[in-house]
Tab-separated table of C-alpha atoms in Angstrom:
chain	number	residue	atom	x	y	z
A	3	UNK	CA	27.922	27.777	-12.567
A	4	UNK	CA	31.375	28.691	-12.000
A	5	UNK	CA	34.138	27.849	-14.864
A	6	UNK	CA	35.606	23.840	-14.469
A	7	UNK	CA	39.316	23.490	-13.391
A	8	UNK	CA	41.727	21.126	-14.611
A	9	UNK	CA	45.435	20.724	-13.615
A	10	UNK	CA	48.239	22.045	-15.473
A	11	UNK	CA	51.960	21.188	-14.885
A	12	UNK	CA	53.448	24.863	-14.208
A	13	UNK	CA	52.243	28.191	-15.311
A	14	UNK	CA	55.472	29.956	-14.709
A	15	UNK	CA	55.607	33.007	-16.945
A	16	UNK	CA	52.236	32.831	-18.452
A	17	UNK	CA	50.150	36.371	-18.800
A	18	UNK	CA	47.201	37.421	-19.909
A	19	UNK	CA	47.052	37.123	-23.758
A	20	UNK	CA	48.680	34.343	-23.729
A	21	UNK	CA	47.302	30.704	-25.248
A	22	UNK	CA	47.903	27.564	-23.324
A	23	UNK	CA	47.418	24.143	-24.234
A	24	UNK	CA	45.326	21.615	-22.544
A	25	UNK	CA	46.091	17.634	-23.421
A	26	UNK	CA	46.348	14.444	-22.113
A	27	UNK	CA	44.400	12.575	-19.448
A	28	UNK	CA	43.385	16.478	-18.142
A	29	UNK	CA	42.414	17.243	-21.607
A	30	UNK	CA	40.660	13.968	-22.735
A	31	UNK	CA	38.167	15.085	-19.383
A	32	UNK	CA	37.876	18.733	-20.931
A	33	UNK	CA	37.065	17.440	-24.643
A	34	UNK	CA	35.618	14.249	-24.365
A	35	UNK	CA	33.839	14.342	-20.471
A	36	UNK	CA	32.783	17.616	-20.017
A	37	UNK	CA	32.605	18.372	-23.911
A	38	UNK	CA	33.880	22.192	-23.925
A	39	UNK	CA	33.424	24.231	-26.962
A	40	UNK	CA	34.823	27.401	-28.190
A	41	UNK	CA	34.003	30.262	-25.827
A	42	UNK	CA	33.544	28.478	-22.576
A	43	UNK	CA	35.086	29.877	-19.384
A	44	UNK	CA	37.564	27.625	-17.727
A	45	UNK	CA	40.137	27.793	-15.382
A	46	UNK	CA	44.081	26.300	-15.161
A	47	UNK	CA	45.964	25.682	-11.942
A	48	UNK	CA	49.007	24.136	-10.918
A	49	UNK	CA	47.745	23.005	-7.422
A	50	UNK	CA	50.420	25.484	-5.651
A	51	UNK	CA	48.142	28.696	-5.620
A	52	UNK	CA	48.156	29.741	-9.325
A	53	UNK	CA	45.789	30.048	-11.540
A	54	UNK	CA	45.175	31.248	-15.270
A	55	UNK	CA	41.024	31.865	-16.410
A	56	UNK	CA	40.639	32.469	-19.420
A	57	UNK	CA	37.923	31.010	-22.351
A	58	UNK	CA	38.469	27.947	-25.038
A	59	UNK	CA	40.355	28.988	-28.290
A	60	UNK	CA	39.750	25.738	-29.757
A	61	UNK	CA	39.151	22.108	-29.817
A	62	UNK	CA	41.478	19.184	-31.426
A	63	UNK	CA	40.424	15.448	-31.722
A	64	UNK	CA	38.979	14.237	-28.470
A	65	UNK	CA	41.958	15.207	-25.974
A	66	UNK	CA	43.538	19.175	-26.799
A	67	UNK	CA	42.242	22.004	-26.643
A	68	UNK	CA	43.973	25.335	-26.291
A	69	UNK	CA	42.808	28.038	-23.884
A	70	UNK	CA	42.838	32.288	-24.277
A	71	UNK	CA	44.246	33.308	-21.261
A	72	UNK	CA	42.464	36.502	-19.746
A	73	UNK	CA	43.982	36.596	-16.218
A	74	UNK	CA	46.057	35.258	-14.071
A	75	UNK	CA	45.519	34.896	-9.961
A	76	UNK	CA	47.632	33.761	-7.816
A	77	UNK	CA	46.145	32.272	-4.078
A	78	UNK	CA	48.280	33.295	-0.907
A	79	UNK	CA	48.574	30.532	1.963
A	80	UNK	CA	45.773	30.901	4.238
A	81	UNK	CA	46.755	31.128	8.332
A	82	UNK	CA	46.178	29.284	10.420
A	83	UNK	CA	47.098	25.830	8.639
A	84	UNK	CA	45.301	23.596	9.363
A	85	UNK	CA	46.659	19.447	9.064
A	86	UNK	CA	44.780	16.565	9.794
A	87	UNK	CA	46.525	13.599	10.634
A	88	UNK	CA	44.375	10.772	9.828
A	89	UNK	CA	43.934	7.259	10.866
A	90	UNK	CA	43.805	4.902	8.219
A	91	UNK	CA	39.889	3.850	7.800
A	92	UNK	CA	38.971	0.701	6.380
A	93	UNK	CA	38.012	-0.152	2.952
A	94	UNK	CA	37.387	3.280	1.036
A	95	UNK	CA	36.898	5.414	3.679
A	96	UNK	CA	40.371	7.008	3.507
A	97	UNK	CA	39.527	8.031	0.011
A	98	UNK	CA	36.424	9.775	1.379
A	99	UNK	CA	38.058	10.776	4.197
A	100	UNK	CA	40.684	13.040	1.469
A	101	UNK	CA	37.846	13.937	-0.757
A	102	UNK	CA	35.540	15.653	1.952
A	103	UNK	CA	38.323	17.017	3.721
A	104	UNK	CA	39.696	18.296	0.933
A	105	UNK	CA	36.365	20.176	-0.351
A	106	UNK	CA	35.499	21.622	3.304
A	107	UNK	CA	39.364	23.078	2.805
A	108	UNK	CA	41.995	21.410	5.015
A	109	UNK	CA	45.686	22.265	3.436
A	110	UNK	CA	47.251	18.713	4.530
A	111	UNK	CA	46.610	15.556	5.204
A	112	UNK	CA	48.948	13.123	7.078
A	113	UNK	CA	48.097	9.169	6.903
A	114	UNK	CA	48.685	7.760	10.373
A	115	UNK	CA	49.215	3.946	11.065
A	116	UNK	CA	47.506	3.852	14.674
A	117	UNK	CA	47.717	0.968	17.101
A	118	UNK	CA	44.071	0.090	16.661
A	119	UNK	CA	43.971	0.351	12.969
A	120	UNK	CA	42.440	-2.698	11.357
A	121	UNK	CA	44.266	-1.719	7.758
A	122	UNK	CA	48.007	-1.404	7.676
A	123	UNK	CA	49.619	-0.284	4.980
A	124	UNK	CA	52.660	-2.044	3.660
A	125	UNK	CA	55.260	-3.003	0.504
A	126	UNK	CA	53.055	-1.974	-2.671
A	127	UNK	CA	49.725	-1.653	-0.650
A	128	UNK	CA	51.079	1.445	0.753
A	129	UNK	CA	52.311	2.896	-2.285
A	130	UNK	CA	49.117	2.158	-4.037
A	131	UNK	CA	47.005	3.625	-1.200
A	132	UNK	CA	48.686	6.696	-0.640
A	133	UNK	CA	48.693	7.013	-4.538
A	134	UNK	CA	45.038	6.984	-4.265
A	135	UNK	CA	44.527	9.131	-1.921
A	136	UNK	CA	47.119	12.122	-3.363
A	137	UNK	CA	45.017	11.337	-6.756
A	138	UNK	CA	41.427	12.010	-4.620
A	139	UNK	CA	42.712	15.041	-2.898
A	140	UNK	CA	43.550	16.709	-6.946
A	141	UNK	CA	40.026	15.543	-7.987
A	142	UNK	CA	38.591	17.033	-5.083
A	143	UNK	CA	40.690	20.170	-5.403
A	144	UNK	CA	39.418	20.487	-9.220
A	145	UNK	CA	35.941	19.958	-7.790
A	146	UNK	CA	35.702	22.398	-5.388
A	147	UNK	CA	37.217	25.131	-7.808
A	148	UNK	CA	40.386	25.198	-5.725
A	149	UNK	CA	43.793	26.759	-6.637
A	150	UNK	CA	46.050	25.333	-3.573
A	151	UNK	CA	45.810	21.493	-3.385
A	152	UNK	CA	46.343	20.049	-0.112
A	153	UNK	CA	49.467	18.046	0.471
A	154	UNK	CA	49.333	14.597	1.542
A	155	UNK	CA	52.241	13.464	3.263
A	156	UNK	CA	54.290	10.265	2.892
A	157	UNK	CA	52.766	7.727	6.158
A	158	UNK	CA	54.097	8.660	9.693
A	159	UNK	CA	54.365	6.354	12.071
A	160	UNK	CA	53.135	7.553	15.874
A	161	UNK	CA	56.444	9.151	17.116
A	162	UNK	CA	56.657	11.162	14.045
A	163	UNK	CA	53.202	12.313	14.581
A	164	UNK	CA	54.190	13.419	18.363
A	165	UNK	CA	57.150	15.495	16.356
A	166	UNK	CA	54.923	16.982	14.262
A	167	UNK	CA	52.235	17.924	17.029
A	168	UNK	CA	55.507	19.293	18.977
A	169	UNK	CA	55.687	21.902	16.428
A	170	UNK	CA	52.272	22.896	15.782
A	171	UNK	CA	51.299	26.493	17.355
A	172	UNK	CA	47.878	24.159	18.511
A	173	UNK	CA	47.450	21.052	18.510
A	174	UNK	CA	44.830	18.597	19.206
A	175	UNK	CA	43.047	14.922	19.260
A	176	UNK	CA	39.951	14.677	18.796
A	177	UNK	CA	38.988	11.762	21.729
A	178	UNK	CA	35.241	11.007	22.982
A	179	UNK	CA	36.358	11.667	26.039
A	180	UNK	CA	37.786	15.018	26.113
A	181	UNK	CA	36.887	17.403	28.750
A	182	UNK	CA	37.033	20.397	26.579
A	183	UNK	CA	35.118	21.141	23.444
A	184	UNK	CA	36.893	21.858	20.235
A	185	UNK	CA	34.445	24.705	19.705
A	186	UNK	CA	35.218	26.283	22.992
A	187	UNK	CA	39.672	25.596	22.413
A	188	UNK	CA	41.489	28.599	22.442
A	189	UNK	CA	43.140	29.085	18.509
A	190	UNK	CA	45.640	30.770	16.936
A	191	UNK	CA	45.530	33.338	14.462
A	192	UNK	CA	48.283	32.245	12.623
A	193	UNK	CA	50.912	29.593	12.913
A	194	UNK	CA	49.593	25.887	12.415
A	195	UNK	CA	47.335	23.762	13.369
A	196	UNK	CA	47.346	20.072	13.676
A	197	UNK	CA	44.675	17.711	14.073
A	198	UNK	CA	44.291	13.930	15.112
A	199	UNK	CA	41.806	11.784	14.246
A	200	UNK	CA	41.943	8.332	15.560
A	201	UNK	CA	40.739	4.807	14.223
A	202	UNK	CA	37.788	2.926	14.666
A	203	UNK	CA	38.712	1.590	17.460
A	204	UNK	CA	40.169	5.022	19.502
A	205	UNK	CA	43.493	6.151	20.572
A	206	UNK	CA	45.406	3.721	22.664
A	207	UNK	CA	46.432	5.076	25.714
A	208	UNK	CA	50.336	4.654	24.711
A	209	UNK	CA	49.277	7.062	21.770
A	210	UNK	CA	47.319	9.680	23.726
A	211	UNK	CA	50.269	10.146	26.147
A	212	UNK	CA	52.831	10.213	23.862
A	213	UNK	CA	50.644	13.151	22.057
A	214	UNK	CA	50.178	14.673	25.929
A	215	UNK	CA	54.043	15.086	26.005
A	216	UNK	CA	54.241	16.765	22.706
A	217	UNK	CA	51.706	19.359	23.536
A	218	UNK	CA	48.507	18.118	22.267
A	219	UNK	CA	45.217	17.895	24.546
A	220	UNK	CA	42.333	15.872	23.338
A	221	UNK	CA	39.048	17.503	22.876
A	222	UNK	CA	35.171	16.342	21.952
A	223	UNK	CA	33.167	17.581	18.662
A	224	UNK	CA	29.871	17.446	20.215
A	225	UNK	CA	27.649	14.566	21.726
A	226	UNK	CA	27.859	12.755	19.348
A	227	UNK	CA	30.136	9.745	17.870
A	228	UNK	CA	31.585	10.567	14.513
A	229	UNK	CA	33.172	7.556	12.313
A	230	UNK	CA	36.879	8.534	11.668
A	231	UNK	CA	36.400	9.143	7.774
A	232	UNK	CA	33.853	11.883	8.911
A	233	UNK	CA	35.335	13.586	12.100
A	234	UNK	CA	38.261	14.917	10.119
A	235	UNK	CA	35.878	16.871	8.039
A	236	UNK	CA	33.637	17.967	10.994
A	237	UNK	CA	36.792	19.132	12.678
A	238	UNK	CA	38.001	21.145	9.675
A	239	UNK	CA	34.546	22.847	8.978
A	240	UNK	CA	34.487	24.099	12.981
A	241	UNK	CA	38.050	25.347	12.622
A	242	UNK	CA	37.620	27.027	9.208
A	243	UNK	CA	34.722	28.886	11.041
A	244	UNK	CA	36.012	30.021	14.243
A	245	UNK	CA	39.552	31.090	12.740
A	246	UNK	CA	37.363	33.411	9.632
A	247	UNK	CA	38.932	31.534	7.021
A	248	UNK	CA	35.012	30.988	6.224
A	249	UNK	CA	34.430	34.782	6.455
């Protein structure tokens, strides 16, 4: 089983030989969750592409432990990027929405409040919500042994979304209707791509033409329906594939 990873606050400067120190909340998990011992393999990253492996030195009370460092990696920014701006599912679904994206490998996420959405977020909702889902894209970064977190952005709003596609080297909505399958889209090598996944309810027409002006052509998965806290994923898996950032 490959080493556990838990999130440090910089590792600027740090080298092999070195001896870190693992506490609070991170380091309650390490001592007290997982219960690491002397000699176990683990690994440090600051969610931005660095990461020090190394093997416990020791373990203090039920929340420090200090780590041997034996190397240090650093994890270059994979092309194309790929963002997924995503409609805001009901109940937990956005959380799960984060968390599977975020293990298949997408490098952002971008809540959208869509016309159709049946949850808006607003005053202290918001900020708890997106708190929770920044806080499930770390635990699923941890999870899936990854070095470079994705980013989720502050809320947009549809004409910042329409910016944003503007930009994007390709960019797409994923819409029942498409006449073009995703698998089939012509992609980039590099550059980035962005990705948008409606609510429940679809992408009013106001919102699909808007995207149309900024570039962005809607496309199909398959035959299928998926629910919008699963077609993000879906999406992200095909495009990790077909660009041979799976390879």
């Amino acid at each position: 089983m490959t080493a556990p990873v838990f999130l440090v606050g910089s590792l600027a400067g740090v080298r092999p030989g070195d001896t870190l120190t693992l506490d609070g909340p991170e380091g309650r998990h390490a001592v007290s969750v997982r219960r690491l011992r002397t000699g176990e393999e683990v690994v440090l990253t600051d969610g931005g592409g660095a990461g020090a492996y190394g093997t416990v030195a020791g373990v203090e009370g039920k929340d420090r432990l200090t780590v041997a460092v034996t190397d240090v990696r650093s994890e270059a920014p994979q092309t194309p990027r790929i963002t997924v701006v995503q409609a805001l599912p009901k109940g937990d679904r956005g959380e799960l929405a984060v968390e599977t994206m975020t293990e298949t490998g997408v490098d952002a996420v971008v809540p959208w409040a869509a016309a159709r959405c049946v949850t808006q977020w607003k005053g202290e909702r918001a900020a708890k919500s997106l708190a929770k889902w920044r806080a499930t894209a770390r635990e699923a970064g941890k999870q899936s042994r990854r070095l470079t977190f994705p980013e989720v952005a502050d809320p947009m709003t549809t004409k910042q979304v329409a910016a944003l596609l503007a930009e994007a080297d390709f960019a797409a909505v994923l819409h029942e209707e498409g006449s073009t399958p995703l698998a089939t889209a012509g992609l980039p090598e590099s550059g980035s791509i962005v990705l948008v996944v409606g609510p429940e309810g679809g992408v009013s027409p106001e919102e699909l033409a808007a995207f149309a002006a900024a570039g962005a052509r809607p496309y199909r998965l398959g035959r299928s329906v998926l629910r919008t806290s699963t077609a993000g994923t879906a999406a992200t898996a095909l495009l990790l594939g077909r660009t041979g950032r799976w390879s």
